[in-house]
Amino acid sequence: MNGLTGNDVIHQYLRHNKKFPHVLCPGCGHGIVLGTLIRSIHALSIPKDDIVVVAGIGCSGRLAVYVDFNTVHTTHGRALTFATGIKMANPKLKVIALMGDGDALSIGGNHLIHAARRNIGVTALVLNNSIYGMTGGQSSPATPEGATTMTNPYGQLDKAFDTVELARGAGANYVARGTVFHVKKLEKIMIEALGRPGFSLVEAITPCHTQYGRKNKFKTPVDMYQWLKKSAIDVERYEELADDKREGRLPIGVFFRRDRNGYEERYYAMKEALTGKGAKGGRK
Amino acid sequence: MAHQKKGKSTVTVYPDWCKGCGICAEFCPSKVFEIGEHGKATVVREKDCIHCGFCELHCPDFAIVVRDKSPVAEMEDTAPDKPGAKKGA
Ligand SMILES: Cc1ncc(C[n+]2csc(CCOP(=O)(O)OP(=O)(O)O)c2C)c(N)n1
Ligand code: SF4
Ligand code: SF4
Ligand code: SF4
């Protein structure tokens, strides 16, 4: 792969026995997230065989099918449970749980908070498109208040989860948000997340024009990228804004870093202590 | 790679993979692409490409590749006598 740049690099990581172009709609941001993930792994020179991508179900989950890493396409909402098992069995692997907002925050919401609380050494990549894309555009817990969806034709009454605050409150080591328009920043975030101990959560804001955009005054997929371009702001600058200036702005960047040992590290240290020399009641 | 002088890169769109979403055409700073009549991105101003990398990073279908021109290709481009222009051939 030496000397290759750009998409020539990406092409080295795709499974060319799968059908391309991939199944996603024109302009779907999920493809950009996949490219960014591949570039991050490439930049870190991690061998393909040391990566495990564990995906849930949804358009986002489909991504795992196309990449030449160890991949598991699990069940809806359960990516983090499989990821936890894999990391515990072989802590040397880099385990990435790839989930949609519905996958991670509704059906898998409980797994998300407890994986964060345990601080298991997994990178959770949440592809937030504000909607259940695959099943036809039902509201998700990330659908903004007031947005129109198939299940909320008169506007969503609930407030959306703030994924970042949720993960921070639950105990994750590292929490960041990026967008598929600000790809270089997203790549930097992913590179950092993949190199850190404990539970990292990266939220990628990614347009779904087919199921969300069309119902919310975005005429084309391109309009959604223009919206990302306009609304995103570095979190450091966002925090300096007065409350009334924050309306409609999307803070991106790294929100939180902490260095607590991952669950697997604590577990193997305990095992060592109990089974090693002099441990009382130690089992062999 | 980034921000070279114009005319030093080749830009290729793989039409089988392009879904015509328009992201490249909208955001390329040099307006290198247009969406053609078949709904696919077409390279119309390759010479203006500054190899900024935007289109490769943002094409959701990995359908664009921008490469540095090989030194030979560059020489051919700037040579006064292109092979096709030979007299008496
Ligand atoms: C147990 C279970 N319940 C429901 C479904 C149906 N289902 C498939 S994908 C999906 C939601 C997808 O939305 P999201 O996770 O946000 O991903 P996206 O498609 O938007 O990328 C649902 C409800 C399922 N496959 N399994
Ligand atoms: S329905 Fe939405 S999320 Fe699914 S492929 Fe289409 S644009 Fe992407
Ligand atoms: S960004 Fe990619 S898929 Fe979209 S029009 Fe351009 S080449 Fe085609
Ligand atoms: S690299 Fe792509 S986006 Fe940048 S100038 Fe060239 S064609 Fe345009």
Coordinates of C-alpha atoms and ligand atoms in Angstrom, one line a residue:
Chain A
M1 CA 0.0 0.0 0.0
N2 CA 3.0 2.2 0.1
G3 CA 2.8 5.3 -2.0
L4 CA -0.9 5.2 -2.5
T5 CA -3.1 8.1 -1.5
G6 CA -6.7 9.1 -1.3
N7 CA -9.3 6.6 -2.5
D8 CA -6.5 4.3 -3.8
V9 CA -5.9 3.5 -0.1
I10 CA -9.6 3.0 0.6
H11 CA -9.9 0.5 -2.3
Q12 CA -7.2 -1.7 -0.6
Y13 CA -9.5 -2.2 2.4
L14 CA -12.7 -3.0 0.6
R15 CA -14.0 -6.5 0.0
H16 CA -14.0 -6.6 -3.7
N17 CA -16.1 -9.8 -3.8
K18 CA -19.0 -7.7 -2.5
K19 CA -21.4 -5.9 -4.8
F20 CA -20.4 -2.3 -5.4
P21 CA -21.5 0.4 -5.4
H22 CA -22.6 -0.3 -1.9
V23 CA -26.3 -0.5 -1.0
L24 CA -26.6 3.0 0.6
C25 CA -28.6 5.9 -1.1
P26 CA -26.9 8.6 -3.1
G27 CA -25.3 11.1 -0.8
C28 CA -25.8 9.0 2.4
G29 CA -23.2 10.1 4.9
H30 CA -22.5 6.6 6.2
G31 CA -20.1 5.9 3.3
I32 CA -18.0 8.9 4.3
V33 CA -17.9 7.6 7.9
L34 CA -16.6 4.3 6.5
G35 CA -13.9 6.0 4.5
T36 CA -12.8 8.0 7.5
L37 CA -12.6 5.0 9.7
I38 CA -10.5 3.2 7.1
R39 CA -8.1 6.2 6.8
S40 CA -7.8 6.4 10.6
I41 CA -6.9 2.7 10.8
H42 CA -4.5 3.1 7.9
A43 CA -2.8 6.1 9.5
L44 CA -2.2 4.1 12.7
S45 CA -0.8 1.2 10.6
I46 CA -2.9 -1.3 12.5
P47 CA -2.9 -4.6 10.6
K48 CA -6.3 -5.5 9.2
D49 CA -6.4 -8.7 11.3
D50 CA -6.1 -6.8 14.5
I51 CA -9.3 -4.9 13.9
V52 CA -12.7 -6.1 14.7
V53 CA -15.7 -4.1 13.4
V54 CA -18.9 -5.2 15.3
A55 CA -22.0 -3.7 13.7
G56 CA -25.6 -3.6 14.7
I57 CA -28.5 -3.6 12.4
G58 CA -29.5 -0.6 10.2
C59 CA -28.1 1.1 7.1
S60 CA -25.1 1.9 9.3
G61 CA -24.7 -1.7 10.3
R62 CA -24.4 -2.6 6.6
L63 CA -21.0 -0.9 6.4
A64 CA -19.3 -3.9 8.1
V65 CA -20.1 -6.1 5.1
Y66 CA -17.8 -4.1 2.8
V67 CA -14.5 -3.9 4.7
D68 CA -11.8 -6.4 4.9
F69 CA -11.3 -6.5 8.7
N70 CA -12.6 -9.1 11.1
T71 CA -16.3 -8.2 11.0
V72 CA -19.4 -9.3 12.9
H73 CA -22.9 -8.2 11.8
T74 CA -24.8 -8.8 15.0
T75 CA -28.4 -8.1 16.0
H76 CA -30.2 -4.8 16.4
G77 CA -28.9 -2.9 19.5
R78 CA -26.5 -5.6 20.6
A79 CA -23.2 -4.6 18.9
L80 CA -21.7 -3.5 22.2
T81 CA -22.5 -6.8 23.9
F82 CA -20.6 -8.8 21.2
A83 CA -17.9 -6.2 21.3
T84 CA -17.5 -6.5 25.0
G85 CA -17.2 -10.3 24.7
I86 CA -14.6 -10.0 22.0
K87 CA -12.5 -7.5 23.9
M88 CA -12.6 -9.6 27.1
A89 CA -11.6 -12.7 25.2
N90 CA -8.7 -11.1 23.4
P91 CA -7.8 -7.6 24.7
K92 CA -5.1 -7.2 22.1
L93 CA -7.7 -6.6 19.4
K94 CA -9.0 -3.2 18.5
V95 CA -12.7 -3.5 18.7
I96 CA -15.0 -0.9 17.1
A97 CA -18.7 -1.0 17.6
L98 CA -20.5 0.5 14.7
M99 CA -24.1 1.6 15.4
G100 CA -26.9 3.9 14.2
D101 CA -28.6 6.3 16.5
G102 CA -31.6 4.0 16.8
D103 CA -29.3 1.0 17.3
A104 CA -27.2 2.7 20.0
L105 CA -29.7 4.9 21.7
S106 CA -33.1 3.1 21.7
I107 CA -32.9 -0.7 21.5
G108 CA -29.2 -0.6 22.5
G109 CA -29.4 2.3 24.9
N110 CA -29.0 0.2 28.0
H111 CA -25.9 -1.6 26.6
L112 CA -24.5 1.8 25.7
I113 CA -24.8 3.3 29.2
H114 CA -23.4 0.2 30.9
A115 CA -20.6 -0.3 28.4
A116 CA -19.6 3.3 29.2
R117 CA -20.0 2.8 33.0
R118 CA -17.8 -0.3 32.8
N119 CA -15.4 1.6 30.6
I120 CA -14.8 -1.4 28.4
G121 CA -11.9 -0.8 25.9
V122 CA -14.1 -0.5 22.9
T123 CA -14.5 2.4 20.4
A124 CA -18.2 3.1 19.9
L125 CA -18.9 4.8 16.6
V126 CA -22.4 6.2 16.6
L127 CA -23.6 7.2 13.1
N128 CA -26.3 9.7 14.0
N129 CA -28.6 10.6 11.1
S130 CA -31.5 11.5 13.4
I131 CA -33.8 8.7 12.2
Y132 CA -34.4 5.0 11.7
G133 CA -33.1 4.9 8.1
M134 CA -33.4 1.3 7.2
T135 CA -36.9 0.7 8.3
G136 CA -38.5 3.7 6.6
G137 CA -38.0 6.8 8.7
Q138 CA -39.5 6.3 12.1
S139 CA -38.4 8.7 14.8
S140 CA -35.3 7.8 16.9
P141 CA -34.3 9.1 20.3
A142 CA -31.9 11.4 18.3
T143 CA -34.7 13.0 16.2
P144 CA -34.7 16.7 17.0
E145 CA -37.7 18.2 18.8
G146 CA -40.1 19.5 16.2
A147 CA -38.7 17.5 13.3
T148 CA -41.2 15.8 11.0
T149 CA -40.9 12.1 10.5
M150 CA -43.0 9.2 9.3
T151 CA -44.1 8.5 12.9
N152 CA -44.3 12.1 13.9
P153 CA -46.1 13.8 11.0
Y154 CA -47.0 16.8 13.1
G155 CA -43.5 17.1 14.7
Q156 CA -41.5 15.2 17.2
L157 CA -42.7 16.1 20.8
D158 CA -39.8 14.5 22.6
K159 CA -36.4 16.1 23.2
A160 CA -33.5 14.4 21.5
F161 CA -30.9 12.6 23.5
D162 CA -27.6 14.4 23.6
T163 CA -25.3 11.4 22.9
V164 CA -22.2 13.2 24.2
E165 CA -23.7 14.2 27.5
L166 CA -25.2 10.7 27.9
A167 CA -21.9 9.0 27.4
R168 CA -20.1 11.4 29.6
G169 CA -22.6 11.0 32.4
A170 CA -22.5 7.2 32.1
G171 CA -18.7 7.1 32.6
A172 CA -17.0 6.9 29.2
N173 CA -13.3 7.8 29.1
Y174 CA -13.4 9.8 25.8
V175 CA -16.4 11.5 24.1
A176 CA -16.2 13.4 20.8
R177 CA -18.5 14.5 18.0
G178 CA -17.7 15.1 14.3
T179 CA -19.6 15.5 11.1
V180 CA -19.1 13.9 7.6
F181 CA -18.6 17.4 6.2
H182 CA -15.7 18.1 8.6
V183 CA -13.9 14.9 7.6
K184 CA -10.4 15.8 8.5
K185 CA -11.4 16.7 12.0
L186 CA -13.5 13.5 12.3
E187 CA -10.4 11.5 11.2
K188 CA -8.3 13.2 13.8
I189 CA -10.9 12.3 16.4
M190 CA -11.1 8.7 15.3
I191 CA -7.4 8.3 15.4
E192 CA -7.3 9.6 18.9
A193 CA -10.2 7.5 20.0
L194 CA -8.6 4.3 18.6
G195 CA -5.5 4.9 20.6
R196 CA -7.0 5.5 23.9
P197 CA -7.7 3.1 26.9
G198 CA -11.2 2.4 28.1
F199 CA -14.5 3.3 26.4
S200 CA -14.4 5.9 23.7
L201 CA -17.5 7.2 22.0
V202 CA -17.4 9.1 18.7
E203 CA -20.6 10.5 17.4
A204 CA -20.6 11.2 13.6
I205 CA -23.4 13.4 12.4
T206 CA -24.3 12.0 8.9
P207 CA -27.1 13.0 6.6
C208 CA -30.0 10.7 5.6
H209 CA -31.7 12.6 2.9
T210 CA -34.0 9.7 1.9
Q211 CA -35.8 9.3 5.3
Y212 CA -35.0 12.4 7.2
G213 CA -33.9 15.3 4.9
R214 CA -36.8 15.2 2.5
K215 CA -39.3 15.5 5.2
N216 CA -37.4 18.4 6.8
K217 CA -37.0 21.0 4.0
F218 CA -33.8 19.7 2.6
K219 CA -34.4 19.6 -1.2
T220 CA -31.2 17.5 -2.0
P221 CA -28.6 15.6 -0.1
V222 CA -26.2 18.4 -0.9
D223 CA -28.4 20.8 1.1
M224 CA -27.8 18.7 4.1
Y225 CA -24.0 19.0 3.7
Q226 CA -24.5 22.8 3.4
W227 CA -26.4 22.7 6.7
L228 CA -23.5 20.7 8.4
K229 CA -21.0 23.2 7.0
K230 CA -23.0 26.2 8.4
S231 CA -24.1 24.8 11.7
A232 CA -21.1 23.0 13.0
I233 CA -18.8 24.9 15.3
D234 CA -15.8 23.9 17.4
V235 CA -16.9 23.1 20.9
E236 CA -14.3 25.5 22.4
R237 CA -15.9 28.4 20.5
Y238 CA -19.4 27.1 21.1
E239 CA -18.8 27.3 24.8
E240 CA -18.0 31.0 24.6
L241 CA -21.2 31.8 22.8
A242 CA -24.1 33.4 24.7
D243 CA -27.1 31.1 25.1
D244 CA -29.2 32.9 22.5
K245 CA -26.4 32.5 19.9
R246 CA -26.2 28.7 20.5
E247 CA -29.5 28.0 18.9
G248 CA -29.1 25.8 15.8
R249 CA -25.4 25.4 16.2
L250 CA -23.8 22.0 16.5
P251 CA -20.7 21.8 18.7
I252 CA -18.0 19.4 17.4
G253 CA -14.7 18.3 18.7
V254 CA -13.5 16.4 21.8
F255 CA -15.8 17.0 24.8
F256 CA -14.1 14.9 27.4
R257 CA -11.0 12.9 28.1
R258 CA -10.1 10.8 31.1
D259 CA -7.6 7.9 31.5
R260 CA -9.3 5.4 33.8
N261 CA -8.2 1.8 33.0
G262 CA -10.5 -0.2 30.7
Y263 CA -12.7 -3.0 32.2
E264 CA -10.5 -5.7 30.5
E265 CA -7.4 -4.2 32.1
R266 CA -9.0 -4.1 35.5
Y267 CA -10.3 -7.7 35.1
Y268 CA -7.0 -9.2 34.0
A269 CA -5.2 -7.3 36.8
M270 CA -7.6 -8.8 39.3
K271 CA -7.2 -12.2 37.8
E272 CA -3.4 -11.9 38.1
A273 CA -3.7 -10.8 41.7
L274 CA -6.0 -13.6 42.6
T275 CA -4.2 -16.4 40.8
G276 CA -0.6 -15.1 41.1
K277 CA 1.8 -15.9 44.0
G278 CA 0.5 -15.3 47.5
A279 CA -3.0 -14.5 46.5
K280 CA -5.4 -15.8 49.2
G281 CA -8.1 -18.1 47.8
G282 CA -6.5 -17.8 44.4
R283 CA -7.7 -20.2 41.8
K284 CA -5.5 -21.8 39.3
Chain B
M1 CA -0.5 16.1 -1.9
A2 CA -2.6 19.1 -0.9
H3 CA -2.8 22.4 -2.7
Q4 CA -0.6 21.9 -5.7
K5 CA -0.4 24.1 -8.7
K6 CA -3.1 23.5 -11.2
G7 CA -2.7 21.0 -13.9
K8 CA -0.6 18.5 -12.0
S9 CA -3.2 15.9 -11.1
T10 CA -5.5 13.5 -12.9
V11 CA -9.1 13.2 -11.7
T12 CA -11.0 10.0 -12.4
V13 CA -14.6 9.2 -11.6
Y14 CA -15.6 5.5 -11.8
P15 CA -19.1 5.8 -13.3
D16 CA -20.2 2.4 -12.1
W17 CA -19.7 3.5 -8.5
C18 CA -20.9 7.1 -8.8
K19 CA -24.5 7.7 -7.7
G20 CA -24.7 11.3 -8.8
C21 CA -25.3 12.7 -5.3
G22 CA -23.6 16.0 -6.4
I23 CA -21.4 16.5 -3.4
C24 CA -18.2 16.7 -5.5
A25 CA -19.8 19.1 -8.1
E26 CA -21.1 21.4 -5.3
F27 CA -18.0 21.7 -3.2
C28 CA -15.0 21.3 -5.5
P29 CA -13.2 24.7 -5.2
S30 CA -12.1 24.5 -8.8
K31 CA -15.5 23.4 -10.3
V32 CA -13.8 20.3 -11.8
F33 CA -17.1 18.3 -12.0
E34 CA -20.5 18.5 -13.5
I35 CA -23.3 16.1 -13.1
G36 CA -23.7 14.8 -16.7
E37 CA -26.9 13.9 -18.6
H38 CA -26.7 10.3 -17.2
G39 CA -26.8 11.5 -13.7
K40 CA -23.1 10.8 -13.0
A41 CA -20.3 13.1 -12.1
T42 CA -18.2 14.0 -15.1
V43 CA -14.7 15.5 -15.0
V44 CA -15.0 18.7 -17.1
R45 CA -12.1 20.9 -15.9
E46 CA -9.3 18.5 -14.8
K47 CA -6.7 21.1 -15.5
D48 CA -8.1 23.3 -12.8
C49 CA -7.7 20.7 -10.1
I50 CA -5.5 21.8 -7.2
H51 CA -5.5 18.3 -5.6
C52 CA -7.1 19.7 -2.4
G53 CA -8.4 16.2 -1.6
F54 CA -12.0 17.3 -0.8
C55 CA -13.8 15.2 -3.4
E56 CA -11.9 12.0 -2.4
L57 CA -12.6 12.5 1.2
H58 CA -16.3 13.3 0.7
C59 CA -17.5 11.0 -2.1
P60 CA -19.7 8.5 -0.1
D61 CA -19.1 5.9 -2.8
F62 CA -15.3 6.1 -3.1
A63 CA -15.9 6.7 -6.8
I64 CA -13.3 9.4 -7.3
V65 CA -9.5 9.0 -7.5
V66 CA -7.2 12.0 -7.8
R67 CA -3.5 11.2 -8.6
D68 CA -0.4 13.1 -9.2
K69 CA 0.5 13.1 -12.8
S70 CA 3.4 10.9 -13.6
P71 CA 6.5 13.0 -14.6
V72 CA 6.2 11.6 -18.2
A73 CA 2.6 12.6 -18.5
E74 CA 3.5 16.1 -17.2
M75 CA 6.3 16.4 -19.8
E76 CA 4.0 15.3 -22.6
D77 CA 1.4 17.9 -21.5
T78 CA 3.9 20.8 -21.6
A79 CA 6.0 19.6 -24.6
P80 CA 5.6 21.9 -27.7
D81 CA 5.3 19.0 -30.1
K82 CA 2.8 16.5 -29.0
P83 CA 3.1 13.1 -30.7
G84 CA -0.2 13.6 -32.5
A85 CA 1.1 16.8 -34.1
K86 CA 4.1 15.3 -35.9
K87 CA 4.5 16.4 -39.4
G88 CA 4.7 14.0 -42.3
A89 CA 3.7 11.0 -40.1
Ligands
LIG1 C1 -34.9 -6.7 17.4 C2 -35.2 -5.9 16.2 N1 -36.1 -4.9 16.3 C3 -36.4 -4.2 15.2 C4 -35.7 -4.4 14.0 C5 -36.0 -3.5 12.8 N2 -35.0 -2.5 12.6 C6 -34.0 -2.8 11.7 S1 -32.9 -1.5 11.5 C7 -33.8 -0.6 12.6 C8 -33.5 0.9 12.9 C9 -32.4 1.4 12.2 O1 -32.1 2.7 12.6 P1 -30.7 3.2 13.0 O2 -30.2 2.3 14.1 O3 -30.8 4.6 13.4 O4 -29.7 3.0 11.8 P2 -29.8 3.6 10.3 O5 -30.6 2.7 9.4 O6 -30.5 5.0 10.4 O7 -28.4 3.7 9.9 C10 -34.9 -1.3 13.1 C11 -35.9 -0.7 14.1 C12 -34.7 -5.4 14.0 N3 -34.0 -5.7 12.9 N4 -34.5 -6.2 15.1
SF4_2 S1 -32.1 5.4 4.1 FE1 -30.9 7.0 4.9 S2 -29.4 6.0 6.2 FE2 -30.3 4.4 4.9 S3 -28.9 4.4 3.1 FE3 -30.6 5.8 2.6 S4 -29.7 7.8 3.2 FE4 -28.4 6.3 4.2
SF4_3 S1 -19.5 12.6 -4.7 FE1 -19.1 10.6 -5.6 S2 -21.1 9.6 -5.9 FE2 -21.5 11.8 -5.5 S3 -21.6 12.7 -7.6 FE3 -19.5 12.9 -7.0 S4 -18.5 11.0 -7.7 FE4 -20.6 10.6 -7.8
SF4_4 S1 -9.0 17.4 -5.5 FE1 -11.1 17.1 -6.1 S2 -12.2 18.8 -5.0 FE2 -10.0 19.3 -4.9 S3 -9.7 20.6 -6.7 FE3 -9.2 18.5 -7.4 S4 -11.2 17.8 -8.2 FE4 -11.7 19.6 -7.0

